Coordinates of N, CA and C in Angstrom, one line a residue:
Chain A
E15 N -20.7 -7.5 -2.8 CA -19.8 -6.4 -3.0 C -18.4 -7.0 -2.9
A16 N -17.5 -6.7 -3.9 CA -16.1 -7.1 -3.9 C -15.4 -6.4 -2.7
Q17 N -14.7 -7.1 -1.9 CA -14.1 -6.5 -0.8 C -13.1 -7.4 -0.1
V18 N -12.2 -6.7 0.7 CA -11.2 -7.4 1.6 C -11.7 -7.0 3.0
T19 N -11.9 -8.0 3.8 CA -12.3 -7.7 5.2 C -11.2 -8.2 6.2
Q20 N -11.1 -7.4 7.2 CA -10.1 -7.7 8.3 C -10.9 -7.7 9.6
N21 N -10.4 -8.6 10.5 CA -11.0 -8.6 11.9 C -9.9 -9.0 12.8
P22 N -9.9 -8.4 14.0 CA -10.7 -7.2 14.4 C -10.2 -5.9 13.8
R23 N -11.0 -4.9 13.9 CA -10.5 -3.6 13.4 C -9.6 -2.9 14.4
Y24 N -9.9 -3.1 15.7 CA -9.1 -2.6 16.7 C -8.8 -3.7 17.7
L25 N -7.6 -3.6 18.3 CA -7.2 -4.6 19.2 C -6.1 -4.1 20.1
I26 N -6.4 -4.2 21.4 CA -5.4 -3.8 22.5 C -5.0 -5.1 23.2
T27 N -3.8 -5.4 23.3 CA -3.3 -6.7 23.9 C -2.1 -6.4 24.8
V28 N -1.6 -7.5 25.4 CA -0.4 -7.3 26.3 C 0.7 -8.1 25.6
T29 N 1.9 -7.7 26.0 CA 3.1 -8.4 25.5 C 3.1 -9.9 25.7
G30 N 3.3 -10.7 24.7 CA 3.4 -12.1 24.8 C 2.2 -12.9 24.6
K31 N 1.0 -12.2 24.5 CA -0.2 -13.0 24.3 C -0.5 -13.2 22.8
K32 N -0.5 -14.4 22.4 CA -0.7 -14.7 21.0 C -1.9 -14.2 20.4
L33 N -1.9 -13.6 19.2 CA -3.1 -13.1 18.5 C -3.1 -13.4 17.0
T34 N -4.2 -13.4 16.5 CA -4.4 -13.6 15.0 C -5.3 -12.5 14.5
V35 N -4.9 -11.9 13.4 CA -5.7 -11.0 12.6 C -6.1 -11.7 11.4
T36 N -7.4 -11.7 11.2 CA -7.9 -12.5 10.0 C -8.1 -11.5 8.8
C37 N -7.9 -12.1 7.6 CA -8.1 -11.4 6.3 C -8.8 -12.3 5.4
S38 N -9.8 -11.8 4.7 CA -10.6 -12.6 3.8 C -11.0 -11.7 2.6
Q39 N -10.9 -12.3 1.4 CA -11.3 -11.6 0.2 C -12.3 -12.5 -0.6
N40 N -13.2 -11.8 -1.3 CA -14.3 -12.5 -2.0 C -14.1 -12.3 -3.6
M41 N -12.9 -12.0 -4.0 CA -12.7 -11.7 -5.4 C -11.9 -12.8 -6.2
N42 N -11.7 -13.9 -5.5 CA -11.0 -15.0 -6.1 C -9.6 -14.6 -6.5
H43 N -9.0 -13.7 -5.7 CA -7.6 -13.3 -6.0 C -6.6 -14.3 -5.6
E44 N -5.5 -14.5 -6.4 CA -4.5 -15.4 -6.1 C -3.5 -14.8 -5.1
Y45 N -3.2 -13.5 -5.3 CA -2.2 -12.9 -4.5 C -2.8 -12.2 -3.3
M46 N -2.2 -12.4 -2.1 CA -2.5 -11.6 -0.9 C -1.3 -11.2 -0.2
S47 N -1.4 -10.1 0.6 CA -0.3 -9.5 1.2 C -0.6 -8.8 2.5
W48 N 0.3 -8.8 3.4 CA 0.1 -8.0 4.7 C 1.2 -6.9 4.7
Y49 N 0.7 -5.7 5.2 CA 1.5 -4.5 5.4 C 1.3 -4.0 6.8
R50 N 2.3 -3.3 7.3 CA 2.2 -2.5 8.4 C 2.5 -1.0 8.1
Q51 N 1.7 -0.1 8.7 CA 1.9 1.3 8.4 C 2.2 2.0 9.7
D52 N 3.4 2.7 9.6 CA 3.9 3.5 10.8 C 4.2 4.9 10.4
P53 N 3.9 5.9 11.2 CA 4.2 7.3 10.9 C 5.6 7.5 10.4
G54 N 5.8 8.1 9.3 CA 7.1 8.4 8.8 C 7.8 7.3 8.0
L55 N 7.2 6.1 8.1 CA 7.8 4.9 7.4 C 6.9 4.4 6.3
G56 N 5.7 5.0 6.1 CA 4.9 4.5 5.0 C 4.4 3.1 5.3
L57 N 4.1 2.3 4.2 CA 3.7 0.9 4.3 C 4.9 0.0 4.1
R58 N 5.1 -1.0 4.9 CA 6.1 -1.9 4.7 C 5.5 -3.3 4.6
Q59 N 6.0 -4.1 3.6 CA 5.4 -5.4 3.4 C 5.9 -6.4 4.4
I60 N 5.0 -7.2 5.0 CA 5.4 -8.2 6.0 C 5.6 -9.5 5.3
Y61 N 4.5 -10.0 4.8 CA 4.5 -11.3 4.0 C 3.6 -11.2 2.9
Y62 N 3.8 -12.1 1.9 CA 2.9 -12.1 0.8 C 2.7 -13.6 0.4
S63 N 1.6 -13.8 -0.4 CA 1.3 -15.2 -0.8 C 0.9 -15.1 -2.3
M64 N 1.5 -15.9 -3.1 CA 1.3 -16.0 -4.5 C 0.1 -16.9 -4.8
N65 N -0.2 -17.9 -3.9 CA -1.3 -18.8 -4.1 C -1.4 -19.6 -2.9
V66 N -2.3 -20.5 -2.9 CA -2.5 -21.4 -1.7 C -1.2 -22.2 -1.4
E67 N -0.9 -22.2 -0.1 CA 0.3 -22.9 0.3 C 1.6 -22.3 -0.2
V68 N 1.6 -21.1 -0.8 CA 2.8 -20.5 -1.3 C 2.9 -19.1 -0.6
T69 N 3.9 -18.9 0.3 CA 4.1 -17.6 0.9 C 5.6 -17.2 0.9
D70 N 5.9 -16.0 1.1 CA 7.2 -15.5 1.1 C 7.3 -14.3 1.9
K71 N 8.6 -14.0 2.4 CA 8.8 -12.9 3.3 C 8.8 -11.5 2.5
G72 N 8.3 -10.5 3.1 CA 8.5 -9.2 2.6 C 9.7 -8.5 3.3
D73 N 9.6 -7.3 3.5 CA 10.8 -6.5 4.1 C 10.9 -6.6 5.6
V74 N 9.7 -6.8 6.3 CA 9.7 -6.8 7.8 C 9.0 -8.0 8.4
P75 N 9.5 -9.3 8.1 CA 8.7 -10.5 8.5 C 9.0 -10.9 10.0
E76 N 10.0 -10.3 10.7 CA 10.4 -10.8 12.0 C 9.2 -10.6 13.0
G77 N 8.9 -11.7 13.7 CA 7.8 -11.6 14.7 C 6.5 -11.9 14.2
Y78 N 6.3 -12.3 12.9 CA 5.1 -12.6 12.3 C 5.1 -13.9 11.6
K79 N 3.9 -14.5 11.6 CA 3.7 -15.8 10.8 C 2.4 -15.6 10.0
V80 N 2.4 -16.3 8.8 CA 1.2 -16.3 8.0 C 1.0 -17.8 7.6
S81 N -0.2 -18.0 7.1 CA -0.6 -19.2 6.4 C -1.6 -19.0 5.3
R82 N -1.6 -19.8 4.3 CA -2.6 -19.7 3.2 C -3.1 -21.1 2.9
K83 N -4.1 -21.5 3.7 CA -4.6 -22.8 3.5 C -5.8 -22.8 2.5
E84 N -6.4 -21.6 2.4 CA -7.5 -21.5 1.4 C -7.3 -20.2 0.6
K85 N -7.8 -20.2 -0.6 CA -7.5 -19.0 -1.4 C -8.0 -17.7 -0.9
R86 N -9.2 -17.7 -0.2 CA -9.8 -16.5 0.2 C -9.2 -15.9 1.5
N87 N -8.5 -16.7 2.3 CA -8.1 -16.3 3.7 C -6.6 -16.3 3.8
F88 N -6.1 -15.3 4.5 CA -4.7 -15.1 4.7 C -4.5 -14.5 6.1
P89 N -4.5 -15.3 7.2 CA -4.4 -14.7 8.5 C -3.0 -14.3 8.9
L90 N -2.8 -13.3 9.7 CA -1.6 -12.8 10.2 C -1.5 -13.2 11.7
I91 N -0.4 -13.9 12.1 CA -0.3 -14.4 13.4 C 0.9 -13.8 14.1
L92 N 0.7 -13.3 15.3 CA 1.7 -12.8 16.2 C 1.8 -13.7 17.4
E93 N 2.8 -14.5 17.4 CA 2.9 -15.6 18.4 C 3.3 -15.0 19.8
S94 N 4.1 -14.0 19.8 CA 4.5 -13.3 21.0 C 4.6 -11.8 20.8
P95 N 3.5 -11.1 20.7 CA 3.6 -9.7 20.4 C 4.4 -8.9 21.3
S96 N 5.1 -7.9 20.8 CA 5.9 -7.0 21.6 C 5.4 -5.5 21.2
P97 N 5.7 -4.6 22.1 CA 5.3 -3.2 21.9 C 5.7 -2.6 20.5
N98 N 6.9 -3.0 20.0 CA 7.3 -2.5 18.7 C 6.4 -3.0 17.5
Q99 N 5.5 -3.9 17.8 CA 4.5 -4.3 16.8 C 3.2 -3.5 16.9
T100 N 3.2 -2.6 17.7 CA 2.1 -1.6 17.7 C 2.1 -0.9 16.4
S101 N 1.0 -1.0 15.7 CA 1.0 -0.4 14.3 C -0.4 -0.5 13.7
L102 N -0.6 0.0 12.5 CA -1.8 -0.2 11.7 C -1.5 -1.2 10.6
Y103 N -2.3 -2.2 10.6 CA -2.0 -3.3 9.7 C -3.1 -3.4 8.6
F104 N -2.6 -3.6 7.3 CA -3.4 -3.7 6.2 C -3.2 -5.0 5.5
C105 N -4.3 -5.6 5.1 CA -4.3 -6.8 4.2 C -4.7 -6.3 2.8
A106 N -4.1 -6.9 1.8 CA -4.4 -6.5 0.4 C -4.5 -7.8 -0.4
S107 N -5.2 -7.7 -1.6 CA -5.2 -8.8 -2.5 C -5.2 -8.3 -3.9
S108 N -4.8 -9.2 -4.8 CA -4.9 -8.8 -6.3 C -4.9 -10.1 -7.1
F109 N -5.2 -9.9 -8.4 CA -5.3 -11.1 -9.3 C -3.9 -11.7 -9.4
G110 N -2.9 -11.0 -9.4 CA -1.5 -11.5 -9.5 C -0.6 -10.5 -8.8
G111 N 0.7 -10.8 -8.9 CA 1.6 -9.9 -8.3 C 2.1 -8.9 -9.3
G112 N 3.0 -8.1 -8.8 CA 3.8 -7.2 -9.7 C 3.0 -6.1 -10.4
D113 N 2.3 -6.5 -11.5 CA 1.7 -5.5 -12.3 C 0.2 -5.3 -12.0
H114 N -0.3 -5.9 -11.0 CA -1.8 -5.8 -10.7 C -2.1 -4.9 -9.6
E115 N -3.2 -4.2 -9.7 CA -3.7 -3.3 -8.7 C -4.0 -4.2 -7.4
Q116 N -3.6 -3.6 -6.3 CA -4.0 -4.3 -5.0 C -5.2 -3.6 -4.4
Y117 N -6.1 -4.5 -3.8 CA -7.3 -4.0 -3.1 C -7.0 -4.2 -1.6
F118 N -7.2 -3.1 -0.9 CA -6.8 -3.1 0.5 C -8.0 -3.2 1.4
G119 N -7.8 -3.9 2.5 CA -8.8 -3.9 3.6 C -8.8 -2.6 4.3
P120 N -9.7 -2.5 5.3 CA -9.9 -1.2 6.1 C -8.9 -1.0 7.1
G121 N -8.1 -2.0 7.4 CA -7.0 -1.8 8.4 C -7.4 -2.4 9.8
T122 N -6.4 -2.8 10.5 CA -6.5 -3.2 11.9 C -5.5 -2.4 12.8
R123 N -6.0 -1.7 13.7 CA -5.1 -0.9 14.6 C -4.8 -1.8 15.8
L124 N -3.5 -2.1 16.0 CA -3.1 -3.0 17.0 C -2.2 -2.2 18.0
T125 N -2.5 -2.3 19.3 CA -1.7 -1.7 20.4 C -1.3 -2.9 21.3
V126 N 0.0 -3.0 21.5 CA 0.6 -4.0 22.4 C 1.2 -3.2 23.6
T127 N 0.7 -3.5 24.8 CA 1.2 -2.8 26.0 C 2.2 -3.7 26.8
Chain B
A29 N 18.9 -3.2 -3.5 CA 17.4 -3.4 -3.3 C 16.7 -2.1 -3.7
Q30 N 15.5 -2.4 -4.2 CA 14.6 -1.3 -4.7 C 14.2 -0.4 -3.5
S31 N 14.1 0.9 -3.8 CA 13.6 1.8 -2.8 C 12.8 2.9 -3.4
V32 N 12.0 3.6 -2.7 CA 11.1 4.6 -3.2 C 11.3 5.8 -2.3
T33 N 11.5 7.0 -2.9 CA 11.6 8.2 -2.1 C 10.5 9.2 -2.5
Q34 N 9.8 9.6 -1.5 CA 8.8 10.7 -1.7 C 9.4 11.9 -0.9
L35 N 9.8 12.9 -1.7 CA 10.6 13.9 -1.1 C 9.8 14.9 -0.2
D36 N 8.5 15.0 -0.3 CA 7.8 15.9 0.5 C 6.9 15.1 1.4
S37 N 7.0 15.3 2.7 CA 6.1 14.6 3.7 C 4.7 15.3 3.7
Q38 N 4.7 16.6 3.5 CA 3.5 17.4 3.6 C 3.5 18.4 2.5
V39 N 2.3 18.6 1.8 CA 2.2 19.6 0.8 C 0.9 20.3 1.0
P40 N 0.9 21.6 1.5 CA -0.3 22.4 1.6 C -0.5 23.2 0.2
V41 N -1.7 23.3 -0.2 CA -2.0 24.0 -1.5 C -3.4 24.5 -1.4
F42 N -3.6 25.7 -2.0 CA -4.9 26.3 -2.0 C -5.8 25.6 -3.1
E43 N -7.1 25.6 -2.7 CA -8.1 25.0 -3.6 C -8.0 25.6 -5.0
E44 N -8.1 24.8 -6.0 CA -8.1 25.2 -7.5 C -6.7 25.5 -8.0
A45 N -5.7 25.4 -7.1 CA -4.3 25.5 -7.6 C -3.8 24.2 -8.1
P46 N -2.7 24.2 -8.9 CA -2.1 22.9 -9.3 C -1.2 22.3 -8.2
V47 N -1.0 21.0 -8.4 CA -0.1 20.4 -7.4 C 0.7 19.3 -8.1
E48 N 1.9 19.1 -7.6 CA 2.8 18.0 -8.0 C 3.3 17.3 -6.8
L49 N 3.2 16.0 -6.7 CA 3.7 15.2 -5.6 C 4.9 14.4 -6.2
R50 N 6.0 14.4 -5.6 CA 7.2 13.8 -6.3 C 7.5 12.4 -5.7
C51 N 8.0 11.6 -6.7 CA 8.3 10.2 -6.3 C 9.5 9.8 -7.2
N52 N 10.5 9.3 -6.5 CA 11.7 8.7 -7.2 C 11.9 7.3 -6.7
Y53 N 12.4 6.4 -7.6 CA 12.7 5.1 -7.3 C 14.1 4.8 -7.6
S54 N 14.7 3.7 -7.0 CA 16.1 3.6 -7.1 C 16.6 2.8 -8.3
S55 N 15.8 1.8 -8.7 CA 16.3 0.8 -9.7 C 15.9 1.2 -11.1
S56 N 16.8 1.0 -12.1 CA 16.5 1.4 -13.4 C 16.0 0.1 -14.2
V57 N 16.0 -1.0 -13.6 CA 15.5 -2.2 -14.3 C 14.0 -2.1 -14.5
S58 N 13.4 -3.0 -15.2 CA 12.0 -2.9 -15.6 C 11.1 -2.9 -14.3
V59 N 10.3 -1.9 -14.2 CA 9.5 -1.8 -12.9 C 8.1 -1.4 -13.3
Y60 N 7.2 -1.7 -12.4 CA 5.8 -1.3 -12.4 C 5.6 -0.2 -11.3
L61 N 4.9 0.9 -11.7 CA 4.8 2.0 -10.7 C 3.4 2.3 -10.5
F62 N 3.1 2.7 -9.2 CA 1.7 2.9 -8.8 C 1.6 4.2 -7.9
W63 N 0.5 4.8 -7.9 CA 0.1 5.8 -6.9 C -1.2 5.4 -6.3
Y64 N -1.2 5.4 -4.9 CA -2.3 5.0 -4.2 C -2.7 6.2 -3.3
V65 N -4.0 6.4 -3.0 CA -4.5 7.4 -2.1 C -5.1 6.8 -0.9
Q66 N -4.9 7.4 0.3 CA -5.5 7.0 1.5 C -6.3 8.1 2.1
Y67 N -7.6 8.0 2.2 CA -8.4 9.0 2.8 C -8.4 8.7 4.3
P68 N -8.7 9.7 5.2 CA -8.6 9.5 6.6 C -9.4 8.2 7.1
N69 N -8.8 7.4 7.9 CA -9.4 6.2 8.5 C -9.9 5.2 7.4
Q70 N -9.2 5.2 6.3 CA -9.6 4.2 5.3 C -8.4 3.5 4.8
G71 N -8.6 2.4 4.0 CA -7.5 1.7 3.4 C -7.1 2.5 2.1
L72 N -6.1 1.9 1.4 CA -5.6 2.6 0.2 C -6.4 2.2 -1.0
Q73 N -6.5 3.1 -2.0 CA -7.1 2.7 -3.2 C -6.2 3.3 -4.4
L74 N -6.3 2.6 -5.5 CA -5.4 2.9 -6.6 C -5.9 4.2 -7.3
L75 N -4.9 5.1 -7.5 CA -5.1 6.3 -8.4 C -4.8 6.0 -9.8
L76 N -3.6 5.4 -10.1 CA -3.1 5.1 -11.4 C -1.9 4.2 -11.3
K77 N -1.6 3.6 -12.5 CA -0.4 2.8 -12.5 C 0.3 2.9 -13.9
Y78 N 1.6 2.6 -13.9 CA 2.3 2.6 -15.1 C 2.9 1.2 -15.2
L79 N 2.6 0.5 -16.4 CA 3.2 -0.8 -16.6 C 4.2 -0.8 -17.8
S80 N 3.7 -0.1 -18.9 CA 4.6 0.0 -20.0 C 3.9 1.0 -21.0
G81 N 4.5 1.3 -22.1 CA 3.9 2.1 -23.1 C 4.0 3.6 -22.8
S82 N 2.9 4.4 -23.1 CA 2.9 5.8 -22.9 C 3.4 6.2 -21.6
T83 N 4.3 7.2 -21.5 CA 4.9 7.6 -20.2 C 3.9 8.5 -19.4
L84 N 2.9 9.0 -20.1 CA 1.9 9.9 -19.3 C 0.7 9.0 -19.0
V85 N 0.4 8.8 -17.8 CA -0.6 7.9 -17.3 C -1.7 8.8 -16.7
K86 N -3.0 8.5 -17.1 CA -4.1 9.2 -16.5 C -4.8 8.3 -15.5
G87 N -5.2 8.9 -14.4 CA -5.9 8.1 -13.4 C -7.3 8.7 -13.0
I88 N -7.7 8.3 -11.9 CA -9.1 8.7 -11.4 C -9.0 10.1 -10.8
N89 N -10.1 10.8 -10.7 CA -10.2 12.1 -10.0 C -9.3 13.1 -10.6
G90 N -9.0 13.0 -11.9 CA -8.3 14.1 -12.6 C -6.8 14.0 -12.4
F91 N -6.3 13.0 -11.7 CA -4.8 12.9 -11.5 C -4.1 12.3 -12.7
E92 N -2.9 12.7 -12.9 CA -2.0 12.0 -13.9 C -0.6 12.0 -13.4
A93 N 0.2 11.1 -14.0 CA 1.6 11.0 -13.6 C 2.4 10.7 -14.8
E94 N 3.7 11.1 -14.8 CA 4.6 10.9 -15.9 C 5.8 10.1 -15.5
F95 N 6.0 9.0 -16.2 CA 7.1 8.1 -16.0 C 8.3 8.7 -16.7
N96 N 9.4 8.9 -16.0 CA 10.7 9.3 -16.6 C 11.8 8.4 -16.2
K97 N 12.1 7.5 -17.2 CA 13.1 6.4 -16.9 C 14.5 7.0 -16.6
S98 N 14.9 8.0 -17.3 CA 16.2 8.5 -17.2 C 16.4 9.2 -15.8
Q99 N 15.4 9.7 -15.3 CA 15.4 10.4 -13.9 C 14.8 9.5 -12.9
T100 N 14.4 8.3 -13.2 CA 13.8 7.3 -12.3 C 12.8 8.0 -11.4
S101 N 11.9 8.7 -12.1 CA 10.8 9.4 -11.4 C 9.4 9.1 -11.9
F102 N 8.5 9.3 -11.0 CA 7.1 9.1 -11.4 C 6.2 10.1 -10.6
H103 N 6.3 11.3 -11.0 CA 5.6 12.4 -10.2 C 4.1 12.5 -10.6
L104 N 3.4 12.7 -9.5 CA 1.9 12.8 -9.7 C 1.5 14.3 -9.8
R105 N 0.5 14.6 -10.6 CA 0.1 15.9 -10.8 C -1.4 16.0 -10.9
K106 N -1.9 17.2 -10.6 CA -3.3 17.5 -10.8 C -3.4 19.0 -11.1
P107 N -4.0 19.4 -12.2 CA -4.0 20.8 -12.5 C -4.8 21.8 -11.6
S108 N -5.8 21.2 -10.9 CA -6.7 22.0 -10.1 C -7.2 21.1 -8.9
V109 N -6.8 21.4 -7.7 CA -7.2 20.5 -6.6 C -8.5 21.0 -6.0
H110 N -9.1 20.0 -5.3 CA -10.4 20.3 -4.5 C -10.1 20.0 -3.1
I111 N -11.0 20.5 -2.2 CA -10.9 20.2 -0.8 C -10.9 18.7 -0.6
S112 N -11.7 18.0 -1.4 CA -11.9 16.5 -1.2 C -10.6 15.7 -1.6
D113 N -9.6 16.4 -2.2 CA -8.3 15.7 -2.5 C -7.4 15.6 -1.3
T114 N -7.8 16.2 -0.2 CA -7.0 16.2 1.1 C -6.9 14.7 1.5
A115 N -5.7 14.2 1.5 CA -5.5 12.8 1.8 C -4.0 12.5 1.8
E116 N -3.6 11.3 2.1 CA -2.2 10.9 2.0 C -2.0 10.1 0.7
Y117 N -0.9 10.4 0.0 CA -0.7 9.7 -1.3 C 0.6 8.9 -1.2
F118 N 0.5 7.7 -1.7 CA 1.7 6.8 -1.6 C 2.1 6.4 -3.0
C119 N 3.4 6.5 -3.3 CA 4.0 6.0 -4.5 C 4.5 4.6 -4.2
A120 N 4.4 3.6 -5.1 CA 4.8 2.3 -4.9 C 5.5 1.7 -6.2
V121 N 6.4 0.8 -6.0 CA 7.1 0.2 -7.1 C 7.2 -1.3 -6.9
S122 N 7.1 -2.0 -8.0 CA 7.3 -3.5 -8.0 C 8.2 -3.8 -9.2
D123 N 9.2 -4.6 -8.9 CA 10.1 -5.0 -10.0 C 9.4 -6.0 -10.8
S124 N 9.6 -5.9 -12.1 CA 9.0 -6.9 -13.0 C 9.5 -8.3 -12.7
G125 N 8.6 -9.2 -12.6 CA 8.9 -10.6 -12.3 C 9.0 -10.9 -10.8
T126 N 8.7 -10.0 -10.0 CA 8.7 -10.3 -8.5 C 7.3 -10.0 -8.0
Y127 N 7.1 -10.4 -6.8 CA 5.8 -10.2 -6.1 C 5.9 -9.3 -4.9
K128 N 7.0 -8.6 -4.8 CA 7.3 -7.7 -3.7 C 6.9 -6.2 -4.1
Y129 N 6.3 -5.5 -3.2 CA 6.0 -4.1 -3.4 C 6.8 -3.3 -2.4
I130 N 7.3 -2.2 -2.9 CA 7.9 -1.2 -2.0 C 7.2 0.1 -2.1
F131 N 6.7 0.6 -0.9 CA 6.0 1.8 -0.8 C 6.9 2.9 -0.3
G132 N 6.6 4.1 -0.8 CA 7.2 5.3 -0.2 C 6.6 5.7 1.1
T133 N 7.2 6.7 1.7 CA 6.8 7.1 3.1 C 5.5 7.9 3.1
G134 N 5.0 8.3 1.9 CA 3.8 9.0 1.8 C 3.9 10.5 1.8
T135 N 3.0 11.2 1.2 CA 2.9 12.7 1.2 C 1.5 13.1 1.5
R136 N 1.4 13.9 2.6 CA 0.1 14.4 3.0 C -0.2 15.6 2.3
L137 N -1.3 15.5 1.5 CA -1.8 16.7 0.7 C -2.9 17.3 1.5
K138 N -2.7 18.6 1.8 CA -3.7 19.4 2.5 C -4.2 20.5 1.6
V139 N -5.5 20.5 1.2 CA -6.0 21.5 0.3 C -6.7 22.5 1.2
L140 N -6.3 23.8 1.0 CA -6.8 24.9 1.9 C -7.9 25.7 1.1
A141 N -8.9 26.1 1.8 CA -10.0 26.9 1.2 C -9.5 28.3 1.0

């Protein structure tokens, strides 16, 4: 089944403790992206990747890191999480950027205390 | 910078009534436009998209949208809604030639029996 998977689905952590949210797709997509969803703010793009080893900042990259060492994986790293990063995170992938449909993962609900 | 405005945060409507969800974007340069739907506790899935050509775009589940370049709008419509259409709807835009997506803040459609 074609899908985007994210792990973990739920995570509660404390301020400053490094964490990684994994994202993997099995559709051979070149483009992958991370979003955060907050009430009243909709989805905001954090980082995106056009291909392996090619990444760029979205609108809200501060406090996040990404890497794209393999085509199928695009992990999101929070090196020192803070409470304002408490949010619902979505990974998405598509065949290309811009004019292509994005396929979204199920989401990761992160709480930072 | 590109921006997307969804004027209504919540829209209640009775079953079998028509509905219109409004979306306006800021830039008049060449853009790609999308509507996504998010059912409770799920990721987003594509309803429809406009890339070029006919300004009336038909999507899944009986939804359609009309691209209006002069008014920079891309309103979503359905002539008769069902209870199962209750969800949050997001308008999104991507500038031609870029890999960045901008989402609106979302409209919660609640269909009443």
